[in-house]
Short mmCIF file of C-alpha atoms in Angstrom, two decimals:
data_model
loop_
_atom_site.label_atom_id
_atom_site.label_comp_id
_atom_site.label_asym_id
_atom_site.label_seq_id
_atom_site.Cartn_x
_atom_site.Cartn_y
_atom_site.Cartn_z
CA UNK A 30 163.37 83.15 187.05
CA UNK A 31 162.33 79.83 188.45
CA UNK A 32 164.48 76.74 188.25
CA UNK A 33 162.40 74.17 186.35
CA UNK A 34 164.91 71.41 185.74
CA UNK A 35 167.71 70.32 188.01
CA UNK A 36 169.53 67.24 189.19
CA UNK A 37 167.22 64.73 190.94
CA UNK A 38 167.71 64.49 194.72
CA UNK A 39 168.27 60.74 194.73
CA UNK A 40 171.03 61.03 192.13
CA UNK A 41 174.34 61.62 193.87
CA UNK A 42 176.55 64.39 192.61
CA UNK A 43 179.17 62.02 191.28
CA UNK A 44 180.22 62.37 187.64
CA UNK A 45 179.14 59.28 185.69
CA UNK A 46 181.92 57.00 184.49
CA UNK A 47 179.92 56.18 181.34
CA UNK A 48 181.09 57.18 177.86
CA UNK A 49 179.69 60.39 176.34
CA UNK A 50 176.20 59.80 174.95
CA UNK A 51 175.60 56.55 176.86
CA UNK A 52 172.05 55.39 177.53
CA UNK A 53 172.86 54.21 181.06
CA UNK A 54 173.20 57.77 182.31
CA UNK A 55 169.85 58.74 180.76
CA UNK A 56 168.20 55.74 182.40
CA UNK A 57 169.79 56.56 185.78
CA UNK A 58 168.47 60.09 185.45
CA UNK A 59 164.87 59.18 184.62
CA UNK A 60 164.80 56.48 187.30
CA UNK A 61 166.03 58.82 190.02
CA UNK A 62 163.56 61.47 188.87
CA UNK A 63 160.82 58.88 189.26
CA UNK A 64 162.03 57.77 192.66
CA UNK A 65 161.83 61.41 193.76
CA UNK A 66 158.43 62.00 192.19
CA UNK A 67 156.93 58.81 193.63
CA UNK A 68 158.62 59.45 196.99
CA UNK A 69 160.26 56.03 197.07
CA UNK A 70 163.80 56.97 198.08
CA UNK A 71 163.55 55.42 201.54
CA UNK A 72 162.02 52.14 200.48
CA UNK A 73 163.63 51.30 197.15
CA UNK A 74 166.27 48.60 196.84
CA UNK A 75 168.17 48.42 193.57
CA UNK A 76 170.23 45.53 192.28
CA UNK A 77 172.96 46.62 189.85
CA UNK A 78 174.58 44.02 187.58
CA UNK A 79 178.15 43.32 186.60
CA UNK A 80 178.73 45.17 183.35
CA UNK A 81 179.05 48.86 182.51
CA UNK A 82 176.51 49.77 185.18
CA UNK A 83 178.33 47.84 187.93
CA UNK A 84 178.96 51.11 189.79
CA UNK A 85 175.30 52.15 189.72
CA UNK A 86 175.41 52.19 193.53
CA UNK A 87 177.76 55.16 193.30
CA UNK A 88 175.03 57.18 191.61
CA UNK A 89 171.68 56.11 193.06
CA UNK A 90 171.17 57.51 196.56
CA UNK A 91 169.09 54.48 197.61
CA UNK A 92 169.84 51.06 199.09
CA UNK A 93 171.58 48.80 196.61
CA UNK A 94 172.83 45.21 196.71
CA UNK A 95 175.25 44.02 194.06
CA UNK A 96 174.40 40.62 192.60
CA UNK A 97 176.51 37.97 190.90
CA UNK A 98 176.44 38.02 187.11
CA UNK A 99 172.92 37.30 185.85
CA UNK A 100 171.51 36.54 189.29
CA UNK A 101 169.71 39.86 189.71
CA UNK A 102 166.25 38.31 189.59
CA UNK A 103 167.21 35.68 192.16
CA UNK A 104 168.67 38.26 194.57
CA UNK A 105 165.62 40.47 194.02
CA UNK A 106 163.35 37.53 194.84
CA UNK A 107 165.08 37.08 198.18
CA UNK A 108 165.06 40.77 199.03
CA UNK A 109 161.43 41.21 198.08
CA UNK A 110 160.36 38.21 200.15
CA UNK A 111 162.36 39.45 203.13
CA UNK A 112 161.11 43.03 202.76
CA UNK A 113 157.69 42.83 201.08
CA UNK A 114 157.09 46.54 201.68
CA UNK A 115 160.20 47.56 199.72
CA UNK A 116 160.26 48.40 196.04
CA UNK A 117 162.86 46.10 194.52
CA UNK A 118 164.22 46.58 191.04
CA UNK A 119 167.01 44.89 189.13
CA UNK A 120 169.03 46.88 186.66
CA UNK A 121 170.46 44.51 184.08
CA UNK A 122 172.16 44.66 180.72
CA UNK A 123 171.73 42.29 177.82
CA UNK A 124 174.75 40.21 178.77
CA UNK A 125 173.28 39.85 182.23
CA UNK A 126 169.55 39.35 181.67
CA UNK A 127 169.55 37.81 178.19
CA UNK A 128 172.67 35.63 178.37
CA UNK A 129 173.99 34.37 181.71
CA UNK A 130 170.82 35.21 183.64
CA UNK A 131 168.14 33.92 181.27
CA UNK A 132 167.10 31.08 183.55
CA UNK A 133 166.81 33.22 186.69
CA UNK A 134 164.84 35.87 184.86
CA UNK A 135 162.38 33.49 183.22
CA UNK A 136 161.76 31.60 186.46
CA UNK A 137 161.41 34.74 188.57
CA UNK A 138 158.90 35.98 186.04
CA UNK A 139 157.12 32.63 185.95
CA UNK A 140 156.79 32.66 189.74
CA UNK A 141 155.16 36.06 189.40
CA UNK A 142 157.70 37.62 191.74
CA UNK A 143 156.71 41.14 192.60
CA UNK A 144 159.85 42.77 191.25
CA UNK A 145 160.72 45.15 188.44
CA UNK A 146 163.48 44.46 185.94
CA UNK A 147 165.05 47.32 184.04
CA UNK A 148 166.66 45.68 181.02
CA UNK A 149 169.20 47.75 179.10
CA UNK A 150 169.51 46.42 175.56
CA UNK A 151 172.40 47.93 173.63
CA UNK A 152 173.05 44.97 171.30
CA UNK A 153 176.67 44.46 172.40
CA UNK A 154 178.69 43.53 175.48
CA UNK A 155 179.72 47.01 176.50
CA UNK A 156 182.18 46.72 179.37
CA UNK A 157 184.28 43.90 177.92
CA UNK A 158 184.88 45.74 174.67
CA UNK A 159 182.01 45.28 172.24
CA UNK A 160 181.71 41.53 171.70
CA UNK A 161 178.58 39.96 170.24
CA UNK A 162 175.67 39.72 172.67
CA UNK A 163 172.58 37.52 172.24
CA UNK A 164 170.74 40.70 171.26
CA UNK A 165 173.23 41.71 168.53
CA UNK A 166 171.40 42.35 165.26
CA UNK A 167 171.93 40.21 162.17
CA UNK A 168 174.85 41.48 160.07
CA UNK A 169 175.89 43.84 162.88
CA UNK A 170 179.66 44.02 163.20
CA UNK A 171 181.20 43.47 166.63
CA UNK A 172 184.70 42.46 167.71
CA UNK A 173 183.70 38.77 167.72
CA UNK A 174 181.61 38.99 164.53
CA UNK A 175 183.90 41.11 162.34
CA UNK A 176 181.97 40.16 159.18
CA UNK A 177 178.59 40.75 160.77
CA UNK A 178 176.40 38.38 162.79
CA UNK A 179 175.45 35.35 160.70
CA UNK A 180 172.27 33.52 161.72
CA UNK A 181 173.72 30.18 160.54
CA UNK A 182 176.58 30.41 163.00
CA UNK A 183 175.47 32.74 165.79
CA UNK A 184 171.69 32.45 165.62
CA UNK A 185 169.16 35.24 165.85
CA UNK A 186 168.84 38.24 168.19
CA UNK A 187 166.92 37.13 171.25
CA UNK A 188 163.77 39.02 172.16
CA UNK A 189 163.51 38.76 175.91
CA UNK A 190 160.42 40.95 176.20
CA UNK A 191 158.39 38.69 173.90
CA UNK A 192 159.68 35.58 175.69
CA UNK A 193 158.76 36.93 179.12
CA UNK A 194 155.36 38.12 177.88
CA UNK A 195 154.45 34.47 177.22
CA UNK A 196 155.13 33.54 180.81
CA UNK A 197 152.03 33.46 183.02
CA UNK A 198 153.46 35.34 186.01
CA UNK A 199 154.51 38.48 184.18
CA UNK A 200 152.21 41.47 184.53
CA UNK A 201 153.70 44.29 182.56
CA UNK A 202 156.31 44.23 179.80
CA UNK A 203 157.16 47.21 177.66
CA UNK A 204 159.96 48.06 175.25
CA UNK A 205 161.10 51.67 175.07
CA UNK A 206 164.16 53.57 173.84
CA UNK A 207 166.18 56.48 175.20
CA UNK A 208 167.22 58.15 171.97
CA UNK A 209 165.06 61.26 171.67
CA UNK A 210 163.23 63.64 174.02
CA UNK A 211 159.87 61.98 173.24
CA UNK A 212 161.22 58.47 173.73
CA UNK A 213 162.91 59.44 177.00
CA UNK A 214 159.59 60.76 178.34
CA UNK A 215 157.86 57.55 177.20
CA UNK A 216 160.57 55.49 178.88
CA UNK A 217 159.98 57.36 182.12
CA UNK A 218 156.25 56.70 181.87
CA UNK A 219 156.91 53.00 181.30
CA UNK A 220 159.18 52.73 184.35
CA UNK A 221 156.61 54.60 186.44
CA UNK A 222 153.98 52.08 185.39
CA UNK A 223 156.29 49.16 186.10
CA UNK A 224 156.87 50.50 189.65
CA UNK A 225 153.14 51.02 190.05
CA UNK A 226 152.49 47.41 189.02
CA UNK A 227 154.91 46.35 191.76
CA UNK A 228 153.27 48.64 194.34
CA UNK A 229 149.89 47.15 193.39
CA UNK A 230 151.37 43.60 193.78
CA UNK A 231 150.32 42.44 190.33
CA UNK A 232 153.42 40.43 189.46
CA UNK A 233 156.64 40.66 187.50
CA UNK A 234 157.21 43.81 185.47
CA UNK A 235 159.97 44.58 183.02
CA UNK A 236 160.94 47.58 180.93
CA UNK A 237 163.35 46.84 178.09
CA UNK A 238 165.29 49.96 177.14
CA UNK A 239 167.02 50.23 173.78
CA UNK A 240 170.11 52.13 174.75
CA UNK A 241 172.84 53.71 172.61
CA UNK A 242 176.44 52.49 172.96
CA UNK A 243 178.44 54.97 170.83
CA UNK A 244 181.86 53.60 171.78
CA UNK A 245 181.24 49.97 170.83
CA UNK A 246 179.06 50.78 167.85
CA UNK A 247 181.98 52.97 166.63
CA UNK A 248 179.73 55.98 166.13
CA UNK A 249 179.43 59.50 167.43
CA UNK A 250 176.83 59.95 170.19
CA UNK A 251 174.37 61.66 167.81
CA UNK A 252 174.85 58.95 165.14
CA UNK A 253 174.24 56.21 167.67
CA UNK A 254 171.02 57.87 168.86
CA UNK A 255 169.85 57.99 165.23
CA UNK A 256 170.91 54.39 164.60
CA UNK A 257 168.40 53.16 167.18
CA UNK A 258 165.56 54.75 165.19
CA UNK A 259 166.90 53.70 161.82
CA UNK A 260 168.01 50.13 162.47
CA UNK A 261 167.46 48.77 165.97
CA UNK A 262 163.76 49.58 166.29
CA UNK A 263 163.04 47.44 163.21
CA UNK A 264 164.29 44.35 165.00
CA UNK A 265 163.03 45.36 168.45
CA UNK A 266 159.72 47.19 167.92
CA UNK A 267 158.79 49.63 170.67
CA UNK A 268 155.56 49.47 172.62
CA UNK A 269 153.66 47.64 175.32
CA UNK A 270 154.06 43.89 174.89
CA UNK A 271 152.04 42.72 177.86
CA UNK A 272 149.82 44.61 180.25
CA UNK A 273 147.38 42.90 182.57
CA UNK A 274 146.44 46.08 184.41
CA UNK A 275 143.94 47.14 181.75
CA UNK A 276 144.64 50.77 182.57
CA UNK A 277 146.11 52.78 179.76
CA UNK A 278 148.24 54.99 181.95
CA UNK A 279 149.46 54.72 185.51
CA UNK A 280 149.92 58.52 185.70
CA UNK B 26 164.05 86.63 177.76
CA UNK B 27 161.84 83.69 178.63
CA UNK B 28 164.42 81.30 179.90
CA UNK B 29 168.05 80.34 180.18
CA UNK B 30 170.18 77.32 181.00
CA UNK B 31 173.33 76.69 182.96
CA UNK B 32 175.72 73.98 181.83
CA UNK B 33 177.93 72.40 184.49
CA UNK B 34 181.37 72.55 182.89
CA UNK B 35 182.77 69.81 185.11
CA UNK B 36 180.04 67.25 184.36
CA UNK B 37 179.75 67.95 180.61
CA UNK B 38 181.36 65.31 178.37
CA UNK B 39 180.95 67.16 175.09
CA UNK B 40 178.70 64.52 173.49
CA UNK B 41 176.88 67.23 171.52
CA UNK B 42 173.46 65.64 172.06
CA UNK B 43 172.09 68.96 173.41
CA UNK B 44 173.56 70.78 170.40
CA UNK B 45 171.70 68.39 168.09
CA UNK B 46 168.34 68.58 169.88
CA UNK B 47 168.13 72.29 170.81
CA UNK B 48 165.27 73.63 168.64
CA UNK B 49 166.84 77.08 168.50
CA UNK B 50 170.42 75.94 167.94
CA UNK B 51 171.62 77.87 170.95
CA UNK B 52 174.03 75.33 172.39
CA UNK B 53 177.39 74.92 170.68
CA UNK B 54 180.47 72.90 171.31
CA UNK B 55 183.54 74.91 172.18
CA UNK B 56 187.30 74.51 172.23
CA UNK B 57 187.33 74.89 175.99
CA UNK B 58 188.53 71.78 177.81
CA UNK B 59 187.22 70.77 181.21
CA UNK B 60 189.27 68.96 183.90
CA UNK B 61 188.44 65.57 182.31
CA UNK B 62 189.65 66.78 178.92
CA UNK B 63 186.28 66.97 177.19
CA UNK B 64 185.34 69.86 174.92
CA UNK B 65 182.42 71.33 176.81
CA UNK B 66 179.17 72.67 175.39
CA UNK B 67 178.46 76.39 175.80
CA UNK B 68 175.16 78.25 175.86
CA UNK B 69 175.02 81.12 173.37
CA UNK B 70 172.47 83.36 174.97
CA UNK B 71 170.75 85.45 172.31
CA UNK B 72 167.48 85.82 174.26
CA UNK B 73 165.66 83.23 172.18
CA UNK B 74 165.71 80.45 174.80
CA UNK B 75 162.16 79.52 175.82
CA UNK B 76 163.20 77.24 178.68
CA UNK B 77 161.69 74.19 176.93
CA UNK B 78 164.17 71.94 178.80
CA UNK B 79 164.69 69.56 175.87
CA UNK B 80 168.46 69.92 176.35
CA UNK B 81 168.12 68.96 180.00
CA UNK B 82 165.88 65.97 179.22
CA UNK B 83 168.39 64.54 176.74
CA UNK B 84 171.59 65.45 178.61
CA UNK B 85 173.13 62.13 179.64
CA UNK B 86 175.33 63.76 182.29
CA UNK B 87 172.54 65.71 184.03
CA UNK B 88 174.77 68.77 183.56
CA UNK B 89 172.06 71.23 182.49
CA UNK B 90 169.85 73.29 184.76
CA UNK B 91 166.92 75.15 183.18
CA UNK B 92 165.35 78.38 184.37
CA UNK B 93 162.10 79.78 183.05
CA UNK B 94 160.55 83.11 183.91
#
């Protein structure tokens, strides 16, 4: 019998510290699979954020540089300009990219920086204990919105992908989810295309990943995976939001 | 037998995602605890596994290895 599925080479054999059923681990897995398949291990530089994925450098067997909170796009800009031949990606959560780092992200995108942002959207602040994030859905209960998010007080969930698609320098923006086998394969395809856009020097690329957070949503892992399909996708529709490459598939 | 899987008992966190997605219902949760205290998933081999690797694709802990013959 032939082994057809095993741990990717660029994923270190360290047990993840994430909660059971977390979307971060799935994203780490598909990204390291891609890095192996595209043979990028020696020239990829990742920028993990503060947040649940702060220890991403313990798992990715590539070069990584930790950034200050929200400043991933700024650090990536510097690294990419210093090493134009490297593949630079930022790995950011919604508290990082959509809250404290909004300015950096929009301006990096507007400058058309040749970097890739992997944006994990789980609709709460995960590491700090499930407070409301800018991406929290209306009427979603969190520890800081115990009666549900009210648009009159807390405003509306922010859609970073649509915002960045309006900016001239962005080349490829797609929203995917990691909550079913089909969606995971689509997410991998999207990240592959985002890396390809960067290799082809077309501009800023971002993949927004709707990611389950069972612990802070107070659900079982399977329930949280279903909740993305039932509730979250209605507010954050999946699909390609901007694509200037014209090609349907990067393959 | 077309295929089989191996579940790493140390990495498994007992999230039961593989149990939910296995088309043949061949992965079950057990009462066995691993060193981290999670109830690990076990593979009930009744020769129906086709090696489709859906369990491995969805496994958040990358704990599943798939073999296909």
